[in-house]
Tab-separated table of C-alpha atoms in Angstrom:
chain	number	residue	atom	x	y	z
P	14	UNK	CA	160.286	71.784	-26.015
P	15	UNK	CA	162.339	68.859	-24.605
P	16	UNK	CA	161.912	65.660	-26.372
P	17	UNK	CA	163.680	62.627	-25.248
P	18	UNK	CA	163.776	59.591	-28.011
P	19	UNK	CA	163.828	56.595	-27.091
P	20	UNK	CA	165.563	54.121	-30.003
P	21	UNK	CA	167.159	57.473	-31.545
P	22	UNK	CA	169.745	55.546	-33.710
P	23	UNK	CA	166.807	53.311	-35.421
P	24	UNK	CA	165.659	54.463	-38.732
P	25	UNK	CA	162.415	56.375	-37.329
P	26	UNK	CA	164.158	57.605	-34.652
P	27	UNK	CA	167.397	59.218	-36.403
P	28	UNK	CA	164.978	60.905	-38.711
P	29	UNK	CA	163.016	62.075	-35.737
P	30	UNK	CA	166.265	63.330	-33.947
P	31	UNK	CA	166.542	65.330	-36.949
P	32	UNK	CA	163.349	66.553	-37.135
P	33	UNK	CA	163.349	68.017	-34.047
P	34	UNK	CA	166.591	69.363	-33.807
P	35	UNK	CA	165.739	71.145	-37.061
P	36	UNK	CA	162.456	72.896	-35.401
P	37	UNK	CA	164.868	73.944	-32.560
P	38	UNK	CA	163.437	71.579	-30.263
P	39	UNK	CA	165.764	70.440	-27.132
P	40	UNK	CA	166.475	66.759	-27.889
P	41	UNK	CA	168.092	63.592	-25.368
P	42	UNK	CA	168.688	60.836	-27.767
P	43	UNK	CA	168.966	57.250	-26.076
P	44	UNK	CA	170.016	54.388	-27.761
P	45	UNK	CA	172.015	50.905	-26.995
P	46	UNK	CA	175.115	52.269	-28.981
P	47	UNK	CA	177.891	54.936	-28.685
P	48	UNK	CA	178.986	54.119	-32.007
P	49	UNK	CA	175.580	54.871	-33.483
P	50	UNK	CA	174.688	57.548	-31.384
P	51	UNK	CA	177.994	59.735	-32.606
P	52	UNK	CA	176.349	59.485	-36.061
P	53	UNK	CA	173.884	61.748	-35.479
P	54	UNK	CA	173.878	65.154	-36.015
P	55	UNK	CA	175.552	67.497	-33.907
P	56	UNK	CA	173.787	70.449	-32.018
P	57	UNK	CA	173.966	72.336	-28.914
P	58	UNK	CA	170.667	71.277	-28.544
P	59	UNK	CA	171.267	67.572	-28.833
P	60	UNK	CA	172.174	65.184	-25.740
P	61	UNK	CA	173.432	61.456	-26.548
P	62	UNK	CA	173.137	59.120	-24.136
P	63	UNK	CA	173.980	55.044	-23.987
P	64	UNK	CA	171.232	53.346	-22.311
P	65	UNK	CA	169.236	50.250	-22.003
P	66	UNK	CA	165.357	51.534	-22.409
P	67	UNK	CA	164.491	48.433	-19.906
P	68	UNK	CA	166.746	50.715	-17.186
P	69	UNK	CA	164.779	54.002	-17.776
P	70	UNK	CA	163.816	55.146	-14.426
P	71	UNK	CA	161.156	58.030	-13.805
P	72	UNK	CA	164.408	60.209	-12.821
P	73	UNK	CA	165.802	59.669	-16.380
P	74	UNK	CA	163.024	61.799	-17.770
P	75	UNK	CA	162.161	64.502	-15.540
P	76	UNK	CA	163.204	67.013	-17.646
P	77	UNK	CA	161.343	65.631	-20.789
P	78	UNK	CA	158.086	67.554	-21.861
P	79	UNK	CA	157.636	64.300	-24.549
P	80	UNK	CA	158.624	60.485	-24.582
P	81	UNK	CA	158.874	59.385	-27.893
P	82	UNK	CA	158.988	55.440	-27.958
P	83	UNK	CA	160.900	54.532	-31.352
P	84	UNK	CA	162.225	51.103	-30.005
P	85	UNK	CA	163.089	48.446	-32.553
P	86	UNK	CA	164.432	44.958	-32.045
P	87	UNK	CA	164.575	41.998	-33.384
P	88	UNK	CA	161.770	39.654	-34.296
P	89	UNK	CA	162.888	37.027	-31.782
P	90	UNK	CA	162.213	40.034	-28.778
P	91	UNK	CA	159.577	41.290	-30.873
P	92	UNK	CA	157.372	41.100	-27.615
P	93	UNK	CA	159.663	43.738	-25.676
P	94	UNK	CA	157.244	46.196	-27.889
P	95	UNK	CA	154.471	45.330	-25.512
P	96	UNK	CA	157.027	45.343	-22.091
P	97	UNK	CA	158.525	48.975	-23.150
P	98	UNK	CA	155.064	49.926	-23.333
P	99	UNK	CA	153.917	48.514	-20.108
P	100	UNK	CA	156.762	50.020	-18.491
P	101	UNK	CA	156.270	53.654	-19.564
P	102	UNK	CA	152.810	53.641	-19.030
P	103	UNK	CA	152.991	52.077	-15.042
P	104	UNK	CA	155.553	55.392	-14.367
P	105	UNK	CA	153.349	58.141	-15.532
P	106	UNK	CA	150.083	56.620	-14.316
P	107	UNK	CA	147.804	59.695	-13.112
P	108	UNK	CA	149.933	62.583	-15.026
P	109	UNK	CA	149.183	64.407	-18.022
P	110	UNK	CA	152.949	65.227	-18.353
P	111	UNK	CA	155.013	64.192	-20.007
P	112	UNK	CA	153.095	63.066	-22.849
P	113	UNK	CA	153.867	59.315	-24.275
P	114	UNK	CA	154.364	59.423	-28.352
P	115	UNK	CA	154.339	55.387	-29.534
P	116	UNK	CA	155.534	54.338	-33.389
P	117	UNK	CA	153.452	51.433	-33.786
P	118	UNK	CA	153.327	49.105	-36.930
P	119	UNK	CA	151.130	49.134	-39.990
P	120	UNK	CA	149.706	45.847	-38.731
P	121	UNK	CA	147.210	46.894	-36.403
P	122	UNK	CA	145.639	48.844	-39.196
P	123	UNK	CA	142.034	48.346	-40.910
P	124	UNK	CA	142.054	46.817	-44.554
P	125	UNK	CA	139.475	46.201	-47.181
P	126	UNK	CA	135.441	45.828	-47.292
P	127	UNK	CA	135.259	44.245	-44.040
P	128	UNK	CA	137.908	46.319	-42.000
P	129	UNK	CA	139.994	43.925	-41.570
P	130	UNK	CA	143.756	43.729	-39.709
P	131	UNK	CA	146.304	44.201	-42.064
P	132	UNK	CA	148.205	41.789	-39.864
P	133	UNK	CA	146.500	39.397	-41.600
P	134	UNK	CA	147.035	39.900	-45.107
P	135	UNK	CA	151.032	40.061	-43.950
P	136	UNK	CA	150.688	36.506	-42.397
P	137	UNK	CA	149.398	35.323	-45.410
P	138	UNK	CA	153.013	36.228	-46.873
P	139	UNK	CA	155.093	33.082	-46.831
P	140	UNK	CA	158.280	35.444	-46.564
P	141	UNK	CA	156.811	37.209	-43.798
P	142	UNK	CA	157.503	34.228	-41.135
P	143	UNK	CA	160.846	35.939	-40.262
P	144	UNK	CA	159.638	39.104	-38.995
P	145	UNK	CA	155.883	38.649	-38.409
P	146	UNK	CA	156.157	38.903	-34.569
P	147	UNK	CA	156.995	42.048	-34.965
P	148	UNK	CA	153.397	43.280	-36.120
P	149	UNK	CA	151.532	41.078	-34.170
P	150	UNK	CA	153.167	42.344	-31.113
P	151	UNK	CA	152.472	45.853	-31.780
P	152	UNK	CA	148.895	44.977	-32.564
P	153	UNK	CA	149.162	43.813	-28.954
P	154	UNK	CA	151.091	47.016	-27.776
P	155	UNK	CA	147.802	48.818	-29.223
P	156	UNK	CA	145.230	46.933	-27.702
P	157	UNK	CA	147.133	47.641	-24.170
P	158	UNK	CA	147.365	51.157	-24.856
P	159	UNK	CA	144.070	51.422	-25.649
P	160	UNK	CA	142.722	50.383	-22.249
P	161	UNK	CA	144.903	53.362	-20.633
P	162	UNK	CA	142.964	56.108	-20.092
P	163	UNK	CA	144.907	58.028	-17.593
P	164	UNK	CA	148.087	58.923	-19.291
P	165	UNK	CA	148.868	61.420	-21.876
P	166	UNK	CA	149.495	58.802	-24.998
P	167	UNK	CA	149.250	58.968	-28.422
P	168	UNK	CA	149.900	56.143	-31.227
P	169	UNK	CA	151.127	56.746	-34.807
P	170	UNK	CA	151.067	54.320	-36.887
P	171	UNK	CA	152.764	53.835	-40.774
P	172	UNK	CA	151.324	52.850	-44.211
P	173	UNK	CA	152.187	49.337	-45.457
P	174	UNK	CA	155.558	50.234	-46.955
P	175	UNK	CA	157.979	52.031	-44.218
P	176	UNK	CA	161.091	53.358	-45.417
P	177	UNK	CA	163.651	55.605	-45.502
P	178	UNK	CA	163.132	58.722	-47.159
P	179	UNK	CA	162.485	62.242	-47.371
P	180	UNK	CA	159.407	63.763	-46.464
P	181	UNK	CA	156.700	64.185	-49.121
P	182	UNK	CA	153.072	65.847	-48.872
P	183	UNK	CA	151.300	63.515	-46.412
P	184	UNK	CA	147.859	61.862	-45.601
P	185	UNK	CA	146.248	61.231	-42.352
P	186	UNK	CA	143.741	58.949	-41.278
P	187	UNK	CA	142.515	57.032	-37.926
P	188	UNK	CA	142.477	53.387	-38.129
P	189	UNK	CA	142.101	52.399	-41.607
P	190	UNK	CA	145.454	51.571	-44.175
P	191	UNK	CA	146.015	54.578	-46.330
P	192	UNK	CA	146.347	54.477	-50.051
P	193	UNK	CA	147.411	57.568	-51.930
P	194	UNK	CA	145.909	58.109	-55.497
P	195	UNK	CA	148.769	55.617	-56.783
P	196	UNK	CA	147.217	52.763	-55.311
P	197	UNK	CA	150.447	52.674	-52.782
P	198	UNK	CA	150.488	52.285	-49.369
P	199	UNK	CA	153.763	53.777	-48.179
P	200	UNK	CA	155.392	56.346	-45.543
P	201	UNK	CA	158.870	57.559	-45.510
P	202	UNK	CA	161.332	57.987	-42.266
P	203	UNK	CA	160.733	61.944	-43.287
P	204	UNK	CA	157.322	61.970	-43.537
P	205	UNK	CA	156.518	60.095	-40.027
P	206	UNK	CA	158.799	62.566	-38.333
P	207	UNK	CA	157.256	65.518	-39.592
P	208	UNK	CA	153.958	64.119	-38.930
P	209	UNK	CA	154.851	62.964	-35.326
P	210	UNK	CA	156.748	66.524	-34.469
P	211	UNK	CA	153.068	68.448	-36.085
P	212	UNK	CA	151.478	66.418	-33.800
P	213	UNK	CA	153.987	67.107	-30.812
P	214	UNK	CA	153.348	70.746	-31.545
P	215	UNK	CA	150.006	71.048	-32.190
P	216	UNK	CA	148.301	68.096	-30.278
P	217	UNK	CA	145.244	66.680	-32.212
P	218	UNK	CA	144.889	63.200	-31.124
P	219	UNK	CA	144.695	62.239	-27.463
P	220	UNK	CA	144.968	58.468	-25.837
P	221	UNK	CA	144.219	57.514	-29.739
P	222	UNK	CA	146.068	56.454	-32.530
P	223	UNK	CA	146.321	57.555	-35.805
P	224	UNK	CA	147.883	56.836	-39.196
P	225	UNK	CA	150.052	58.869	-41.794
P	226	UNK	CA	150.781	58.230	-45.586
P	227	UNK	CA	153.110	59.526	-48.207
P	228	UNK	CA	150.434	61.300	-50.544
């Protein structure tokens, strides 16, 4: 399958790179820097390529069988989550190929007796003022998505506590924040790439998102 990664040099998307270079998958990787992208691994089946993901044109991926949307940035631009989104979506309007993968945050995730956000619990952390646009625009990105019903999208979303890692024996779940029998909340780089690259493979969860947890 060809897979083209958009934010490949981020910390989801280098562990997705490698994900899917290890299942043999055919793999573009696009990110903002050469430097960054020459860190990856090498493999016939890997193509590098410097780009700005706001200068993706349809041409750019008419090759690709999957879009995987791994952008990061900082939380000043933290609402360039919602344009990336908007802009994918308007160029495969009316297809069902390629199919649209999107790493959203834990944010937009169901907590507690009442169900609810998890966004809010974050807000309510005074050192979360530096980086809480970030979840509340990919709560947005979510609630966009979620009105598109004619493009072949899927959302994943994280556990409370994303980090690098290894992959471990994972949970799934819909819309509500996963706790393993620990009592923790957490999902490694590993885990979401093996859980994104399942889902790539063997497609359960259409124009929906979903959630995955380190068990």
């Amino acid at each position: 399958m060809k897979i083209t990664i958009i934010g490949a040099t981020g910390m989801a998307g280098s562990a997705l790179v490698a994900e899917a270079l290890k299942r043999g998958h055919s793999v573009t990787a696009l990110a903002r820097s050469a430097e960054k992208l020459a860190q990856l691994p090498a493999s016939p089946n890997l193509t590098t390529k410097v780009q700005d993901a706001f200068a993706l044109t349809s041409a750019d991926f008419a090759t690709a069988d999957v879009i995987i949307d791994a952008f990061a940035t900082a939380p000043s631009l933290a609402f360039q989550h919602i344009d990336l989104a908007t802009s994918l979506i308007a160029k495969f309007r009316e297809t069902t190929h390629p199919r649209l993968v999107f790493i959203l945050g834990a944010g937009s995730l169901q907590t507690g007796d009442d169900h609810h956000l998890f966004v809010n619990d974050i807000a309510k952390d005074p050192n979360a003022a530096s980086f809480l646009r970030i979840p509340q625009s990919q709560l947005k990105e979510l609630n966009f998505l979620r009105d598109v019903d004619n493009v072949n999208w899927v959302g994943i979303s994280p556990s409370a506590n994303f980090h690098p890692g290894a992959a471990t024996p994972f949970l799934l779940g819909d819309d509500e924040l996963l706790v393993n029998a620990n009592q923790e909340s957490g999902t490694s780089t590993g885990t979401m790439a093996v859980a994104i690259l399942d889902e790539i493979e063997q497609p359960q969860h259409h124009q929906t998102r979903f959630t995955v947890a380190d068990k």
